[in-house]
Amino acid sequence: MRIAVQGCSHGSLTAIYDTVAQYESHTSAPIDLLLLCGDFQALRSKNDFASLAVPPKYHNLGTFHEYYSGKRKAPVLTIVIGGNHEASNYMWELYHGGWLAENIYYLGAAGSVYVDGLRIVGASGIYKDHDYKKGHFEKVPYNNSTLRSVYHIREYDVMKLMQLSHSDDTIFLSHDWPISIARHGDTGALLRRKPFFKDEINSNTLGSPPLYTLLNHIQPAYWFSAHLHVKFAALYDHSSSTTNQIPKLPESLPSIPTTNQVEKNPDEITIDDEDDFDTPQESNLAPVNGNGNGTTIESGNPDEITIEDDEFDDPPTAPQDISQPNLEVGSEIKEDIKVDESVDLVEKAREGGNEESSTTEIIDAPVEKVEEAVQAVQAEASLSSSEPRRTKFLALDKCGPGKDFIQFFEIPTPTLPSSDQPPRLTFDPEWLAISRAFHPYFSTSIQQTSLPPPKVLKQLISDEIQRINEEGLLVPSEIVNEDGTVNLEWVKNDKIDITRVQKFWPTAPSQDELQNGGAAGGSPDQWYTNPQTEAFCGMLGLQNKVNPAPI
Ligand SMILES: [Zn+2]
């Protein structure tokens, strides 16, 4: 299956599809699946701005609403997770997953599905310690605080994902990075691009701790992320002794100027990921002199990450504005291999014990040296009887001209796709069992109900798996009655097409409808009972706790 992976989208959906189309026309290789790693911004109309954590001066409707209204249709099956800049009201409607628009499927706060037998698992949001153990208490309309906490990842959802068993054919999507992953690739090159990550990498605070736990538990073949707006590849070896501990950084990193010496890009500003949006500190927001003569940017807040100002620039509208990402169209798959090679090389150098200058040396290694080392690694690998389990990690930049925002892969699938059919998106029965077992503990108040001990959880899930195997699931029949209705039937099939149960169904009016005055209602404060969430809960016999219709 040919897959395209994208970093942050920031509402530039049409530009992304145009880039995919351009790749396809260059290579005559159609893309089967597009994976988007958050900051999707599913804004249906301007009413959704109230639920988007972005300063008003950066509000930009983007192009998603045209897919929502049906004016445009996604040309390729698209799977989406959430980040920290989302129409959180709409994402919440589809907490369990669902179609944001025709052919665009959101995995939910957490989720797992199959595409032609390839498992796609995702965790939405970003990690903040102070909200991690809370319930999903946020309600529309959000206030200044809930507007941000609503996208903070919850332990409840992480624990659900922790129940998934390992499968070799798994791709994991997250918005922020697993903590410490920055130390498993070319850290020196990363720091040259993003010098201000140095302190966080050194103190091992760059990234999300629960994602690191998930990485070690699920051990997917691929892990894709976004958020930090830089392309970065890493190879994470699960068999190494460092697996469950924080890896040590090489003794000496390439020398990085301290903050007040860094020649900052004048386009960049330092803003807090969240809180400063409300109370921008002018001293932080002011562009920094690029002369390196000692303008100090000190936030003093250890929670801060640096976001580029242009994160909120107008999304490019013309395809040619964006069609020159930093990749050679046509050689992306090769580039993927190249990335792995350089990672191998870094590891090789580290293993060799020459840690002192390994990172810098490797970066400048001539091609022959790279090949030599890769051959050595391959020879070594072929000697060992069982191949070490490894996760290929790739983070990508946000969508924009000259940025490394998209990557193309060819990944073998367990199920052979039929050539003339689009790929099949099916439910993951294990995930459905987990969702059912966890549901009694799903909290929509600030207090999260404590989960039973791991042993009990395991038993609850295996009971649900057995129940699904024996009873099947209650899903709409494929046979349509004469009057156009469909009956429900019990289906014992572990490959239930998602579209059989959930079909895209617009809830809030689209921007077009609002402008034409054709739509009744619609306001920033309004919430909706999403029929797809009803259908999901109905299939599993669960009460809809997300946005239940008033009685
Ligand atoms: Zn972003």
Coordinates of C-alpha atoms and ligand atoms in Angstrom, one line a residue:
M1 CA 0.0 0.0 0.0
R2 CA 1.3 3.4 -0.9
I3 CA 0.9 5.8 2.1
A4 CA 1.4 9.5 2.4
V5 CA 2.1 10.9 5.8
Q6 CA 1.8 14.6 6.7
G7 CA 2.9 16.6 9.8
C8 CA 0.6 19.4 11.0
S9 CA -2.1 20.4 8.6
H10 CA -3.2 23.7 10.0
G11 CA -6.3 23.8 7.8
S12 CA -4.4 23.5 4.5
L13 CA -6.3 20.4 3.4
T14 CA -6.6 21.3 -0.3
A15 CA -2.9 22.2 -0.5
I16 CA -2.1 18.8 1.0
Y17 CA -4.3 16.9 -1.5
D18 CA -2.7 19.0 -4.3
T19 CA 0.7 17.8 -3.2
V20 CA -0.4 14.2 -3.1
A21 CA -1.9 14.7 -6.6
Q22 CA 1.4 16.2 -7.8
Y23 CA 3.3 13.2 -6.4
E24 CA 0.9 10.9 -8.2
S25 CA 1.3 12.6 -11.5
H26 CA 5.1 12.6 -11.2
T27 CA 5.4 8.9 -10.3
S28 CA 2.2 7.4 -11.8
A29 CA 1.9 5.8 -8.4
P30 CA -1.5 6.3 -6.8
I31 CA -1.6 7.0 -3.1
D32 CA -3.9 4.7 -1.2
L33 CA -4.0 6.3 2.2
L34 CA -3.1 9.7 3.7
L35 CA -2.3 9.9 7.4
L36 CA -2.5 13.4 9.1
C37 CA -0.7 13.8 12.4
G38 CA -2.9 16.5 14.0
D39 CA -3.5 20.3 14.1
F40 CA -6.0 19.4 11.4
Q41 CA -8.5 22.2 12.3
A42 CA -11.8 20.7 11.2
L43 CA -13.5 24.1 11.1
R44 CA -17.0 23.7 9.7
S45 CA -17.7 27.4 9.9
K46 CA -16.5 30.5 11.7
N47 CA -18.6 29.4 14.7
D48 CA -16.0 26.8 15.4
F49 CA -13.3 29.5 16.1
A50 CA -14.7 29.7 19.6
S51 CA -13.5 26.1 20.2
L52 CA -10.0 26.5 18.5
A53 CA -7.1 27.4 20.8
V54 CA -5.5 29.9 18.4
P55 CA -5.3 33.7 19.0
P56 CA -8.1 35.5 17.1
K57 CA -5.7 37.4 14.9
Y58 CA -4.5 34.1 13.5
H59 CA -8.0 32.7 12.8
N60 CA -8.2 31.3 9.4
L61 CA -11.0 29.2 8.2
G62 CA -8.8 27.1 5.9
T63 CA -10.3 24.7 3.4
F64 CA -11.8 21.9 5.5
H65 CA -15.3 23.4 5.5
E66 CA -15.5 22.8 1.7
Y67 CA -15.1 19.0 2.3
Y68 CA -17.6 19.2 5.2
S69 CA -20.2 20.9 3.0
G70 CA -19.6 18.4 0.1
K71 CA -18.3 21.1 -2.2
R72 CA -15.1 19.1 -2.4
K73 CA -14.4 15.4 -1.8
A74 CA -11.2 14.0 -0.3
P75 CA -9.6 12.1 -3.2
V76 CA -7.9 9.6 -1.0
L77 CA -8.9 7.8 2.2
T78 CA -7.6 10.1 4.9
I79 CA -7.0 9.2 8.6
V80 CA -6.7 12.0 11.1
I81 CA -5.7 12.4 14.7
G82 CA -6.0 15.5 16.8
G83 CA -3.3 17.9 18.0
N84 CA -3.5 21.1 20.1
H85 CA -5.0 23.3 17.5
E86 CA -8.4 21.8 16.7
A87 CA -12.0 22.5 16.4
S88 CA -12.3 20.7 19.7
N89 CA -16.1 20.9 19.8
Y90 CA -16.3 18.9 16.6
M91 CA -13.5 16.4 17.6
W92 CA -15.4 15.8 20.9
E93 CA -18.6 15.0 19.0
L94 CA -16.6 12.1 17.5
Y95 CA -14.7 11.0 20.6
H96 CA -15.0 7.4 19.6
G97 CA -13.9 8.1 16.1
G98 CA -15.9 9.0 13.0
W99 CA -16.0 10.7 9.6
L100 CA -15.2 14.4 9.8
A101 CA -16.2 14.6 6.2
E102 CA -16.7 12.1 3.3
N103 CA -13.5 9.9 3.2
I104 CA -11.8 11.7 6.1
Y105 CA -11.8 9.5 9.2
Y106 CA -10.9 10.8 12.7
L107 CA -9.5 8.1 15.0
G108 CA -11.0 9.8 18.1
A109 CA -9.3 10.7 21.3
A110 CA -7.6 7.3 20.9
G111 CA -8.4 4.6 18.4
S112 CA -7.3 1.7 16.3
V113 CA -8.7 0.6 12.9
Y114 CA -7.5 -1.5 10.0
V115 CA -6.9 -0.4 6.5
D116 CA -6.5 -3.5 4.2
G117 CA -5.3 -5.4 7.3
L118 CA -2.7 -2.8 8.3
R119 CA -3.4 -1.6 11.8
I120 CA -3.5 2.2 12.3
V121 CA -3.5 3.3 15.9
G122 CA -3.6 6.9 17.1
A123 CA -3.5 9.0 20.2
S124 CA -4.8 12.6 19.9
G125 CA -3.8 15.7 21.8
I126 CA -0.7 16.7 23.6
Y127 CA 0.6 15.8 27.0
K128 CA 0.3 18.1 30.0
D129 CA 0.9 16.7 33.4
H130 CA -1.7 18.7 35.2
D131 CA -4.7 17.4 33.2
Y132 CA -3.5 13.8 32.5
K133 CA -5.5 12.2 35.3
K134 CA -8.7 14.1 34.8
G135 CA -11.9 13.0 33.2
H136 CA -13.2 14.4 29.9
F137 CA -15.1 17.2 31.7
E138 CA -14.9 20.0 29.2
K139 CA -18.2 21.2 27.8
V140 CA -19.1 23.5 24.9
P141 CA -18.9 26.5 25.1
Y142 CA -15.3 26.3 26.4
N143 CA -13.8 28.9 28.7
N144 CA -10.2 30.0 28.5
S145 CA -9.1 27.1 30.5
T146 CA -11.2 24.2 29.1
L147 CA -10.4 25.5 25.5
R148 CA -6.9 24.2 26.2
S149 CA -7.4 21.3 28.6
V150 CA -9.8 19.7 26.2
Y151 CA -7.0 18.6 23.9
H152 CA -4.7 17.4 26.7
I153 CA -4.2 13.6 26.5
R154 CA -5.8 11.6 29.3
E155 CA -4.5 8.6 31.2
Y156 CA -7.9 6.9 30.6
D157 CA -7.3 6.9 26.8
V158 CA -3.6 6.0 27.1
M159 CA -4.7 3.0 29.3
K160 CA -7.1 1.9 26.6
L161 CA -4.3 2.0 24.1
M162 CA -2.0 0.1 26.5
Q163 CA -4.4 -2.9 26.3
L164 CA -3.8 -3.4 22.5
S165 CA -1.6 -6.4 21.8
H166 CA 1.5 -6.1 19.7
S167 CA 1.1 -6.7 15.9
D168 CA 3.9 -6.4 13.4
D169 CA 1.8 -4.5 11.0
T170 CA 1.1 -1.4 13.1
I171 CA 1.5 2.2 12.3
F172 CA 1.1 4.6 15.3
L173 CA 0.1 8.3 14.9
S174 CA 0.6 10.9 17.6
H175 CA 0.8 14.6 17.5
D176 CA 3.6 15.2 20.0
W177 CA 6.7 13.0 20.1
P178 CA 7.4 10.2 22.5
I179 CA 9.8 11.5 25.2
S180 CA 13.4 10.7 24.5
I181 CA 12.9 9.8 20.9
A182 CA 15.0 12.8 19.9
R183 CA 18.0 10.9 21.3
H184 CA 17.5 8.0 19.0
G185 CA 18.2 9.7 15.7
D186 CA 20.6 12.3 14.4
T187 CA 20.3 14.5 17.5
G188 CA 23.1 16.8 16.3
A189 CA 21.3 17.6 13.0
L190 CA 18.0 18.2 14.9
L191 CA 19.7 20.6 17.2
R192 CA 21.3 22.5 14.4
R193 CA 17.7 23.0 13.0
K194 CA 16.1 23.7 16.4
P195 CA 18.9 24.8 18.8
F196 CA 16.3 25.8 21.4
F197 CA 15.4 22.1 22.0
K198 CA 18.8 21.7 23.6
D199 CA 17.8 22.1 27.2
E200 CA 14.8 19.9 26.8
I201 CA 16.8 17.2 25.1
N202 CA 19.5 17.4 27.7
S203 CA 17.0 17.1 30.6
N204 CA 15.0 14.6 28.7
T205 CA 11.8 16.6 28.8
L206 CA 11.2 16.9 25.1
G207 CA 8.1 15.0 24.2
S208 CA 5.3 13.0 25.9
P209 CA 6.1 10.4 28.7
P210 CA 2.9 8.3 28.1
L211 CA 3.7 8.1 24.4
Y212 CA 7.1 6.7 25.3
T213 CA 5.4 4.0 27.4
L214 CA 3.1 3.3 24.5
L215 CA 6.0 3.0 22.1
N216 CA 7.6 0.4 24.3
H217 CA 4.4 -1.5 24.7
I218 CA 2.9 -1.5 21.2
Q219 CA 6.2 -1.6 19.4
P220 CA 4.8 -0.5 16.1
A221 CA 6.7 -0.9 12.8
Y222 CA 6.2 2.9 12.2
W223 CA 5.5 5.8 14.4
F224 CA 4.6 9.2 12.8
S225 CA 4.4 12.5 14.7
A226 CA 4.2 16.3 14.1
H227 CA 3.9 19.2 16.5
L228 CA 7.5 20.4 16.7
H229 CA 7.5 21.5 13.1
V230 CA 10.7 19.8 12.0
K231 CA 11.5 16.6 10.1
F232 CA 13.3 14.1 12.3
A233 CA 13.8 10.4 11.8
A234 CA 14.8 7.9 14.5
L235 CA 15.2 4.2 14.8
Y236 CA 14.1 2.8 18.1
D237 CA 15.4 -0.6 19.0
H238 CA 13.2 -2.5 21.3
S239 CA 15.7 -5.3 22.0
S240 CA 18.4 -3.0 23.3
S241 CA 19.0 -2.9 27.0
T242 CA 17.9 0.8 27.0
T243 CA 14.4 -0.1 26.1
N244 CA 12.7 0.6 29.3
Q245 CA 15.0 3.2 30.6
I246 CA 15.8 6.7 29.5
P247 CA 18.8 6.4 27.1
K248 CA 21.9 8.4 27.8
L249 CA 22.8 11.2 25.6
P250 CA 26.2 11.0 23.9
E251 CA 28.8 12.7 26.2
S252 CA 29.3 15.7 24.0
L253 CA 26.7 17.1 21.7
P254 CA 27.8 19.3 18.9
S255 CA 28.5 22.7 20.4
I256 CA 25.3 24.7 20.4
P257 CA 25.4 28.4 21.2
T258 CA 23.5 29.3 24.3
T259 CA 20.2 30.9 23.9
N260 CA 21.4 34.5 23.9
Q261 CA 23.9 33.7 21.2
V262 CA 21.6 31.9 18.9
E263 CA 21.0 33.7 15.7
K264 CA 17.3 33.4 15.7
N265 CA 15.2 33.4 12.6
P266 CA 13.5 36.8 12.6
D267 CA 10.3 35.0 11.5
E268 CA 10.3 33.0 14.7
I269 CA 8.8 34.1 18.0
T270 CA 8.7 32.3 21.3
I271 CA 5.2 31.7 22.5
D272 CA 3.9 29.3 25.0
D273 CA 2.2 26.3 23.5
E274 CA -1.0 27.3 25.1
D275 CA -1.3 29.8 27.9
D276 CA 0.5 32.8 26.3
F277 CA -2.1 32.9 23.6
D278 CA -4.3 34.7 26.1
T279 CA -1.8 37.0 27.6
P280 CA 0.9 37.4 25.1
Q281 CA 4.1 38.7 26.6
E282 CA 5.3 41.4 24.3
S283 CA 8.9 40.7 25.2
N284 CA 8.6 37.2 24.1
L285 CA 6.6 37.9 21.0
A286 CA 8.8 40.6 19.6
P287 CA 10.9 39.5 16.7
V288 CA 14.5 39.0 17.8
N289 CA 17.4 40.8 16.2
G290 CA 19.1 38.3 14.0
N291 CA 22.5 39.7 14.6
G292 CA 23.4 37.3 17.3
N293 CA 24.5 40.2 19.6
G294 CA 22.8 39.1 22.7
T295 CA 19.1 39.5 22.5
T296 CA 18.0 37.1 25.2
I297 CA 14.8 35.2 25.0
E298 CA 14.1 33.8 28.4
S299 CA 10.7 32.5 29.1
G300 CA 11.5 31.1 32.5
N301 CA 8.7 28.6 32.0
P302 CA 10.0 25.0 31.7
D303 CA 6.7 24.0 30.1
E304 CA 7.2 26.2 27.2
I305 CA 8.0 25.0 23.8
T306 CA 8.9 27.2 20.9
I307 CA 6.5 27.6 18.1
E308 CA 7.2 29.4 15.0
D309 CA 5.2 32.5 14.4
D310 CA 4.2 31.4 10.9
E311 CA 2.4 28.4 12.4
F312 CA -0.6 30.7 12.1
D313 CA 0.2 32.4 8.8
D314 CA -2.4 32.3 6.1
P315 CA -2.4 28.8 4.6
P316 CA -1.2 28.8 1.0
T317 CA -4.1 28.7 -1.4
A318 CA -2.4 28.1 -4.7
P319 CA -0.9 24.6 -5.1
Q320 CA 2.3 25.9 -6.5
D321 CA 2.9 27.8 -3.3
I322 CA 3.2 24.6 -1.4
S323 CA 4.3 22.1 -3.9
Q324 CA 7.9 22.5 -3.2
P325 CA 8.4 20.7 0.0
N326 CA 12.0 19.8 0.7
L327 CA 11.8 16.5 -1.0
E328 CA 12.5 15.3 -4.4
V329 CA 9.2 14.0 -5.7
G330 CA 9.8 10.5 -6.9
S331 CA 12.6 9.6 -4.6
E332 CA 10.7 9.7 -1.3
I333 CA 10.8 6.0 -0.7
K334 CA 14.5 6.0 -1.3
E335 CA 14.8 8.9 1.0
D336 CA 13.1 6.9 3.7
I337 CA 15.7 4.2 3.4
K338 CA 18.4 6.9 3.5
V339 CA 17.0 8.2 6.7
D340 CA 17.1 4.7 8.3
E341 CA 20.7 4.4 7.1
S342 CA 21.8 7.5 8.8
V343 CA 20.1 6.4 11.9
D344 CA 21.9 3.0 11.8
L345 CA 25.1 4.8 11.4
V346 CA 24.6 7.0 14.5
E347 CA 23.7 3.8 16.5
K348 CA 26.7 2.0 15.1
A349 CA 29.0 4.9 16.1
R350 CA 27.5 4.9 19.6
E351 CA 27.9 1.2 20.0
G352 CA 31.5 1.5 18.9
G353 CA 32.1 3.4 22.1
N354 CA 33.4 6.5 20.4
E355 CA 30.7 8.6 21.9
E356 CA 32.7 11.8 22.2
S357 CA 32.5 13.0 18.7
S358 CA 30.2 10.4 17.2
T359 CA 27.3 12.7 16.4
T360 CA 29.2 15.4 14.6
E361 CA 31.4 12.9 12.8
I362 CA 28.4 11.0 11.5
I363 CA 26.6 13.9 10.1
D364 CA 29.5 14.8 7.9
A365 CA 30.3 11.2 7.0
P366 CA 31.0 10.7 3.3
V367 CA 28.6 8.6 1.4
E368 CA 31.0 5.6 1.2
K369 CA 31.4 5.6 4.9
V370 CA 27.6 5.5 5.2
E371 CA 27.3 2.6 2.9
E372 CA 30.1 0.7 4.6
A373 CA 28.5 1.1 8.0
V374 CA 25.1 0.1 6.6
Q375 CA 26.6 -3.1 5.1
A376 CA 28.2 -3.9 8.4
V377 CA 24.9 -3.5 10.2
Q378 CA 23.1 -5.6 7.7
A379 CA 25.7 -8.3 7.9
E380 CA 25.4 -8.3 11.6
A381 CA 21.6 -8.5 11.4
S382 CA 21.7 -11.4 9.1
L383 CA 23.9 -13.4 11.5
S384 CA 21.5 -13.1 14.4
S385 CA 18.6 -15.6 14.2
S386 CA 15.8 -13.3 15.3
E387 CA 15.6 -9.8 13.9
P388 CA 15.5 -7.1 16.6
R389 CA 12.2 -5.4 16.8
R390 CA 12.5 -1.8 15.8
T391 CA 10.2 1.1 15.3
K392 CA 10.9 3.6 12.6
F393 CA 10.0 7.0 13.9
L394 CA 9.4 10.0 11.6
A395 CA 8.3 13.4 12.6
L396 CA 7.4 15.9 9.8
D397 CA 7.1 19.6 9.5
K398 CA 3.9 21.6 9.1
C399 CA 2.4 22.2 5.7
G400 CA 4.1 25.1 4.0
P401 CA 6.5 26.1 1.1
G402 CA 10.0 24.7 1.4
K403 CA 9.1 22.5 4.4
D404 CA 9.5 18.8 4.9
F405 CA 5.9 18.3 5.6
I406 CA 5.0 15.1 3.7
Q407 CA 6.6 11.7 3.1
F408 CA 5.6 8.9 0.9
F409 CA 6.0 5.2 1.8
E410 CA 5.3 1.8 0.3
I411 CA 4.3 -0.5 3.1
P412 CA 3.3 -4.1 2.5
T413 CA -0.2 -5.0 3.8
P414 CA -1.2 -8.3 5.2
T415 CA -4.4 -8.3 3.1
L416 CA -3.8 -8.0 -0.6
P417 CA -5.7 -4.9 -1.8
S418 CA -7.9 -5.4 -4.8
S419 CA -6.3 -3.2 -7.4
D420 CA -9.5 -1.5 -8.6
Q421 CA -11.0 -1.0 -5.2
P422 CA -10.2 1.7 -2.7
P423 CA -8.6 0.3 0.5
R424 CA -11.1 -1.2 3.1
L425 CA -11.4 0.6 6.4
T426 CA -12.6 -1.8 9.1
F427 CA -13.0 -1.8 12.8
D428 CA -10.4 -3.3 15.0
P429 CA -12.3 -6.0 17.1
E430 CA -9.7 -5.8 19.9
W431 CA -10.3 -2.1 20.1
L432 CA -14.1 -2.5 20.2
A433 CA -13.7 -5.0 23.1
I434 CA -11.4 -2.5 24.9
S435 CA -13.9 0.3 24.3
R436 CA -16.7 -1.8 25.8
A437 CA -14.6 -3.0 28.8
F438 CA -13.5 0.5 29.6
H439 CA -16.8 2.2 29.1
P440 CA -18.1 2.0 32.7
Y441 CA -15.1 4.0 33.7
F442 CA -15.5 6.7 31.0
S443 CA -15.9 9.9 32.9
T444 CA -17.3 13.2 31.7
S445 CA -16.7 14.9 35.0
I446 CA -13.4 16.3 36.2
Q447 CA -12.9 13.3 38.4
Q448 CA -11.7 10.2 36.6
T449 CA -13.1 7.0 38.0
S450 CA -10.1 4.8 38.9
L451 CA -9.6 1.8 36.8
P452 CA -9.5 -1.7 38.1
P453 CA -6.1 -3.4 38.5
P454 CA -4.4 -4.6 35.3
K455 CA -5.3 -8.2 35.9
V456 CA -9.0 -7.4 36.2
L457 CA -8.8 -5.2 33.1
K458 CA -7.2 -8.0 31.1
Q459 CA -10.0 -10.4 32.1
L460 CA -12.7 -7.8 31.3
I461 CA -11.3 -7.4 27.9
S462 CA -10.9 -11.0 27.1
D463 CA -14.5 -11.5 28.2
E464 CA -15.6 -8.8 25.8
I465 CA -13.5 -10.4 23.0
Q466 CA -15.2 -13.7 23.7
R467 CA -18.6 -12.1 23.7
I468 CA -18.0 -10.4 20.4
N469 CA -16.8 -13.6 18.9
E470 CA -19.9 -15.5 20.2
E471 CA -22.6 -13.0 19.8
G472 CA -21.2 -10.8 17.0
L473 CA -22.0 -7.1 16.8
L474 CA -25.3 -5.4 16.1
V475 CA -24.8 -3.6 12.8
P476 CA -27.1 -2.3 10.0
S477 CA -27.8 -4.9 7.4
E478 CA -26.3 -4.6 4.0
I479 CA -29.8 -5.3 2.6
V480 CA -31.9 -2.2 2.1
N481 CA -35.7 -2.7 2.6
E482 CA -38.1 -1.6 -0.1
D483 CA -39.0 1.5 1.9
G484 CA -35.3 2.5 2.0
T485 CA -34.8 1.5 5.7
V486 CA -32.3 -1.0 7.0
N487 CA -32.7 -3.5 9.8
L488 CA -30.1 -4.3 12.3
E489 CA -28.5 -7.7 12.4
W490 CA -25.9 -9.6 14.4
V491 CA -22.8 -10.0 12.5
K492 CA -20.0 -12.4 13.5
N493 CA -17.2 -11.1 11.3
D494 CA -14.0 -9.6 12.5
K495 CA -13.8 -7.3 9.5
I496 CA -16.8 -5.0 9.7
D497 CA -16.5 -2.1 7.3
I498 CA -16.7 1.2 9.3
T499 CA -19.0 2.7 6.6
R500 CA -21.5 0.0 7.3
V501 CA -22.0 1.5 10.8
Q502 CA -20.8 5.0 10.6
K503 CA -21.6 7.3 7.7
F504 CA -20.5 10.9 7.5
W505 CA -23.4 13.1 8.7
P506 CA -23.0 16.9 9.0
T507 CA -24.2 18.3 12.3
A508 CA -23.4 22.0 12.6
P509 CA -24.2 24.1 9.5
S510 CA -21.3 24.6 7.1
Q511 CA -19.9 28.1 6.4
D512 CA -21.7 28.1 3.0
E513 CA -25.0 27.3 4.7
L514 CA -24.4 30.1 7.2
Q515 CA -23.6 32.6 4.5
N516 CA -26.5 31.7 2.4
G517 CA -28.8 31.9 5.3
G518 CA -30.2 28.5 4.5
A519 CA -29.4 26.9 7.8
A520 CA -31.4 27.1 10.9
G521 CA -29.5 27.7 14.1
G522 CA -25.8 27.3 14.4
S523 CA -23.9 29.3 17.0
P524 CA -20.5 29.0 18.7
D525 CA -22.1 27.7 21.9
Q526 CA -24.2 25.0 20.3
W527 CA -23.3 21.3 20.7
Y528 CA -24.7 18.4 18.7
T529 CA -25.5 14.7 19.2
N530 CA -23.5 13.1 16.5
P531 CA -25.3 10.2 14.8
Q532 CA -22.0 8.5 14.2
T533 CA -21.3 8.4 17.9
E534 CA -24.8 7.1 18.4
A535 CA -24.2 4.4 15.8
F536 CA -20.8 3.4 17.4
C537 CA -22.3 3.2 20.8
G538 CA -25.4 1.3 19.4
M539 CA -23.2 -1.3 17.8
L540 CA -21.5 -2.0 21.2
G541 CA -24.6 -1.6 23.3
L542 CA -23.2 1.4 25.1
Q543 CA -24.8 4.5 26.4
N544 CA -23.7 7.6 24.5
K545 CA -22.0 9.6 27.2
V546 CA -20.4 12.0 24.7
N547 CA -23.2 14.4 23.7
P548 CA -26.3 12.5 24.7
A549 CA -29.5 14.1 23.2
P550 CA -31.5 15.9 25.9
I551 CA -34.5 13.7 27.0
Ligands
ZN1 ZN 1.4 22.4 14.4

